Amino acid sequence: MRFCWLMCIAAASFAAGSSTVSSALGEEPTAGGSVSLELAIVDVKGTALGDAEPTAAKVRELAQSGKADSSSLLKLSLLENLPATVQFSETVPVISGRTDFGGRGATNNVTMQNVGTMVQATARIEKSDQVLVELKAERSRIVPISPEADASMPGSTKTVQATVSTTVRQTSGEPMIVGSQTTGGGESQVHTFFILTARIPPTAQAAAQPAAVPLLKVFALSKAQASELVKTLQPMFEGQKIRLAADVRSNSLIVHGTPEVIEVAAALIERLDQP
């Protein structure tokens, strides 16, 4: 089993004006708040996965417990509505053939090949806890070829590529399988899962919350005097967005403020409306 839990924290590069992003998100790109993305790419053998329906939590658990064939985790921080691209690659030796020198033995022919991971992503905050993500990811890796599959070149390898291209809407902080791919068969079957987690920073969540609409409410008093009750209540709401006024003719209290503040004021007025 080959296991590598690789965490890559990427400072993504930005390029505004992408027509792909405009068509997917339905608007021209305009920079907004920040969004954090985590993309886990996990390879799991069919024998380790079992017959259970694969879920994001199950696949991540296999990766973290060392039961996955291989795994990597990429973290990106990007600006809302702007496309970001990040790429990690390396050059590795690959056996491309074998030269036989007759009775003098044989040797493998080796070439160098680039493998790695490329991710393109764009995100937009839709609600206080919802993110729309357009994602394109491509990962290539080198895997050994079993002797049963090719006995002529012992130790030979092949390049396996997995890709995903999708647009998904997900809840902040909840991982989701956004793509999967299966290679091989039988006991050598391997499932590759792309698991995406989008997170909205607390400051962005607060900005996404719709502003509370102020209300105006009139409280008719039966026992207390409106002018005196205003003097009693104003110090209690010092620093809060609320306005109090007394209508002497109808002995009523006029309150202007957010629904939350008015709810508190209503409870106090009911309690203080005494002789």
Coordinates of C-alpha atoms in Angstrom, one line a residue:
M1 CA 0.0 0.0 0.0
R2 CA 1.3 3.5 -0.9
F3 CA 0.0 6.2 1.4
C4 CA 0.9 9.8 1.3
W5 CA -1.3 12.4 3.1
L6 CA 0.1 15.6 1.5
M7 CA -1.2 19.0 2.6
C8 CA -0.5 21.8 0.2
I9 CA -1.4 25.4 1.2
A10 CA -1.6 27.4 -2.0
A11 CA -1.5 31.1 -2.6
A12 CA -3.7 31.0 -5.7
S13 CA -3.0 33.2 -8.7
F14 CA -5.9 35.3 -10.0
A15 CA -7.0 36.2 -13.6
A16 CA -10.2 38.2 -13.9
G17 CA -12.4 38.3 -17.0
S18 CA -12.8 34.6 -17.7
S19 CA -15.8 33.9 -20.0
T20 CA -16.1 30.4 -18.4
V21 CA -16.6 31.9 -15.0
S22 CA -19.1 34.4 -16.3
S23 CA -21.3 31.7 -17.9
A24 CA -21.1 29.4 -14.9
L25 CA -21.9 31.9 -12.2
G26 CA -24.2 34.0 -14.3
E27 CA -22.4 37.4 -14.0
E28 CA -19.2 39.1 -14.9
P29 CA -16.5 38.4 -12.3
T30 CA -16.3 41.0 -9.5
A31 CA -14.0 40.6 -6.6
G32 CA -15.8 40.1 -3.3
G33 CA -15.1 38.4 0.1
S34 CA -12.7 35.5 0.6
V35 CA -13.6 31.8 0.4
S36 CA -11.4 28.9 1.6
L37 CA -11.5 25.7 -0.4
E38 CA -10.1 22.2 0.5
L39 CA -9.8 19.6 -2.2
A40 CA -9.0 16.1 -1.1
I41 CA -8.1 13.6 -3.8
V42 CA -8.2 10.0 -2.4
D43 CA -7.5 6.7 -4.2
V44 CA -9.2 3.8 -2.5
K45 CA -9.0 0.1 -3.5
G46 CA -12.3 -1.6 -4.0
T47 CA -11.4 -4.1 -1.4
A48 CA -10.9 -1.4 1.2
L49 CA -14.1 0.4 0.2
G50 CA -16.3 -2.6 0.6
D51 CA -20.0 -2.8 -0.5
A52 CA -21.1 0.3 1.4
E53 CA -22.1 3.5 -0.5
P54 CA -19.1 5.8 -0.5
T55 CA -19.6 9.0 1.4
A56 CA -17.2 12.0 1.9
A57 CA -16.9 11.1 5.6
K58 CA -16.1 7.5 4.8
V59 CA -13.5 8.2 2.2
R60 CA -11.8 10.8 4.4
E61 CA -11.7 8.4 7.3
L62 CA -10.0 5.8 5.1
A63 CA -7.4 8.4 4.0
Q64 CA -6.7 9.6 7.6
S65 CA -6.4 6.1 8.9
G66 CA -3.9 5.0 6.3
K67 CA -6.3 2.6 4.5
A68 CA -6.3 4.5 1.2
D69 CA -4.0 3.7 -1.7
S70 CA -2.8 7.3 -1.8
S71 CA -4.2 10.7 -0.8
S72 CA -3.5 14.4 -1.1
L73 CA -5.1 17.5 0.4
L74 CA -4.9 20.9 -1.2
K75 CA -6.0 24.1 0.5
L76 CA -6.8 27.3 -1.4
S77 CA -7.8 30.7 -0.3
L78 CA -9.4 32.8 -3.1
L79 CA -11.4 35.9 -3.6
E80 CA -15.1 35.6 -4.4
N81 CA -16.0 35.6 -8.1
L82 CA -12.4 35.6 -9.3
P83 CA -10.9 32.5 -10.9
A84 CA -7.8 31.0 -9.3
T85 CA -5.4 28.4 -10.6
V86 CA -2.8 26.4 -8.7
Q87 CA -0.5 23.7 -10.0
F88 CA 1.9 21.2 -8.4
S89 CA 4.1 19.0 -10.5
E90 CA 7.2 16.9 -10.5
T91 CA 9.3 14.9 -13.0
V92 CA 9.6 11.2 -12.3
P93 CA 11.3 8.3 -14.2
V94 CA 9.0 6.0 -16.1
I95 CA 10.0 2.7 -17.7
S96 CA 9.0 3.0 -21.4
G97 CA 10.5 -0.2 -22.8
R98 CA 13.1 -2.9 -22.5
T99 CA 16.2 -3.6 -24.5
D100 CA 17.4 -7.2 -24.8
F101 CA 21.1 -7.8 -25.5
G102 CA 20.6 -11.4 -26.4
G103 CA 22.6 -13.6 -24.1
R104 CA 24.1 -10.7 -22.4
G105 CA 21.0 -9.7 -20.5
A106 CA 18.4 -6.9 -20.8
T107 CA 17.9 -3.4 -19.4
N108 CA 14.9 -1.2 -19.0
N109 CA 14.5 2.0 -21.0
V110 CA 13.6 5.0 -18.7
T111 CA 12.1 8.3 -19.7
M112 CA 11.2 11.3 -17.5
Q113 CA 7.6 12.3 -17.3
N114 CA 5.8 15.2 -15.6
V115 CA 3.0 14.3 -13.1
G116 CA 1.1 16.3 -10.5
T117 CA -2.1 18.2 -9.8
M118 CA -3.7 21.2 -11.4
V119 CA -6.8 22.9 -9.9
Q120 CA -8.9 25.8 -11.3
A121 CA -11.6 27.1 -9.0
T122 CA -14.1 30.0 -8.7
A123 CA -16.4 30.6 -5.8
R124 CA -19.3 32.8 -4.9
I125 CA -21.1 33.3 -1.6
E126 CA -24.8 33.0 -2.2
K127 CA -26.2 33.0 1.4
S128 CA -24.6 33.2 4.8
D129 CA -23.8 29.5 4.6
Q130 CA -24.0 28.6 0.9
V131 CA -21.2 28.6 -1.6
L132 CA -21.4 28.1 -5.4
V133 CA -18.1 26.6 -6.7
E134 CA -17.0 26.0 -10.2
L135 CA -14.2 23.4 -10.1
K136 CA -11.8 21.9 -12.6
A137 CA -9.2 19.5 -11.3
E138 CA -6.7 17.1 -12.9
R139 CA -4.3 14.7 -11.1
S140 CA -1.8 12.3 -12.7
R141 CA 0.3 9.8 -10.8
I142 CA 2.6 6.9 -11.5
V143 CA 1.4 3.4 -10.5
P144 CA 3.3 0.1 -10.8
I145 CA 2.1 -2.5 -13.4
S146 CA 1.5 -5.9 -11.8
P147 CA 3.8 -8.8 -13.1
E148 CA 0.6 -10.6 -14.2
A149 CA -0.3 -7.8 -16.5
D150 CA 3.1 -7.4 -18.1
A151 CA 5.7 -10.0 -17.3
S152 CA 8.0 -8.8 -20.1
M153 CA 9.0 -5.6 -18.2
P154 CA 9.4 -6.3 -14.5
G155 CA 9.1 -3.1 -12.4
S156 CA 7.4 -1.2 -15.1
T157 CA 4.9 1.6 -14.3
K158 CA 2.1 3.5 -16.0
T159 CA 0.5 6.9 -15.7
V160 CA -3.0 7.1 -14.3
Q161 CA -5.0 10.3 -14.7
A162 CA -8.2 11.5 -12.9
T163 CA -10.2 14.6 -13.7
V164 CA -13.3 16.4 -12.6
S165 CA -15.1 19.4 -14.0
T166 CA -18.3 20.5 -12.2
T167 CA -20.2 23.4 -10.7
V168 CA -21.7 22.6 -7.3
R169 CA -23.6 24.4 -4.5
Q170 CA -22.7 23.3 -1.0
T171 CA -23.1 24.3 2.6
S172 CA -20.1 26.0 4.2
G173 CA -17.9 23.4 6.1
E174 CA -19.6 20.3 4.8
P175 CA -17.4 18.0 2.6
M176 CA -19.0 16.7 -0.6
I177 CA -17.9 14.2 -3.2
V178 CA -17.9 16.2 -6.4
G179 CA -16.3 13.6 -8.7
S180 CA -15.1 10.0 -8.9
Q181 CA -13.3 7.7 -11.3
T182 CA -12.6 4.0 -11.4
T183 CA -9.6 2.3 -12.9
G184 CA -8.6 -1.3 -13.2
G185 CA -10.7 -4.3 -12.3
G186 CA -11.0 -7.2 -9.9
E187 CA -8.7 -6.9 -6.8
S188 CA -6.6 -4.2 -8.5
Q189 CA -9.7 -1.9 -9.0
V190 CA -9.0 1.6 -7.6
H191 CA -11.6 4.3 -7.0
T192 CA -10.5 8.0 -7.1
F193 CA -12.6 10.5 -5.2
F194 CA -12.5 14.3 -5.4
I195 CA -13.9 15.7 -2.1
L196 CA -14.5 19.4 -1.9
T197 CA -15.1 21.5 1.2
A198 CA -15.9 25.2 1.0
R199 CA -15.7 27.5 4.0
I200 CA -16.9 31.0 4.4
P201 CA -14.9 33.1 6.9
P202 CA -16.9 34.4 9.9
T203 CA -16.5 38.0 8.7
A204 CA -17.9 37.0 5.3
Q205 CA -20.8 35.1 6.9
A206 CA -21.7 38.2 8.9
A207 CA -21.6 40.4 5.7
A208 CA -23.8 37.9 3.9
Q209 CA -26.5 38.2 6.5
P210 CA -29.3 40.4 5.4
A211 CA -29.7 43.6 7.4
A212 CA -32.6 43.6 9.8
V213 CA -35.4 46.0 8.6
P214 CA -36.3 48.5 11.4
L215 CA -39.9 48.4 12.6
L216 CA -42.2 51.0 14.1
K217 CA -44.6 49.9 16.8
V218 CA -47.0 51.7 19.1
F219 CA -47.7 50.4 22.6
A220 CA -50.9 51.8 24.3
L221 CA -50.4 52.1 28.0
S222 CA -53.1 51.4 30.5
K223 CA -51.6 52.4 33.8
A224 CA -48.1 54.0 33.4
Q225 CA -47.5 57.4 32.0
A226 CA -45.9 57.4 28.6
S227 CA -43.6 60.4 29.2
E228 CA -42.3 58.8 32.4
L229 CA -41.8 55.4 30.9
V230 CA -39.6 56.9 28.1
K231 CA -37.3 58.3 30.8
T232 CA -37.1 54.9 32.4
L233 CA -36.4 52.9 29.2
Q234 CA -33.9 55.2 27.4
P235 CA -30.9 54.4 29.7
M236 CA -31.6 50.7 29.4
F237 CA -31.1 50.8 25.6
E238 CA -28.1 53.2 25.5
G239 CA -25.9 52.4 22.5
Q240 CA -28.5 50.3 20.7
K241 CA -30.4 51.2 17.6
I242 CA -33.7 52.2 19.0
R243 CA -35.8 55.4 19.3
L244 CA -38.4 56.0 22.0
A245 CA -41.1 58.7 21.9
A246 CA -44.2 59.4 24.0
D247 CA -47.6 60.4 22.7
V248 CA -49.2 62.2 25.6
R249 CA -52.7 62.5 24.1
S250 CA -53.2 58.8 23.7
N251 CA -50.8 57.8 26.5
S252 CA -48.9 55.6 24.1
L253 CA -45.2 54.7 23.6
I254 CA -43.8 54.8 20.1
V255 CA -40.8 52.5 19.5
H256 CA -38.6 52.4 16.4
G257 CA -35.9 49.7 16.0
T258 CA -34.9 46.2 14.9
P259 CA -37.3 43.3 15.5
E260 CA -34.9 41.9 18.2
V261 CA -34.7 45.2 20.1
I262 CA -38.5 45.8 19.8
E263 CA -39.1 42.4 21.3
V264 CA -37.0 43.2 24.3
A265 CA -38.7 46.6 24.6
A266 CA -42.2 45.0 24.5
A267 CA -41.4 42.7 27.4
L268 CA -40.1 45.6 29.5
I269 CA -43.1 47.8 28.6
E270 CA -45.5 45.0 29.7
R271 CA -43.6 44.6 32.9
L272 CA -43.4 48.4 33.7
D273 CA -47.0 49.3 32.7
Q274 CA -48.0 49.6 36.3
P275 CA -49.7 52.4 38.3

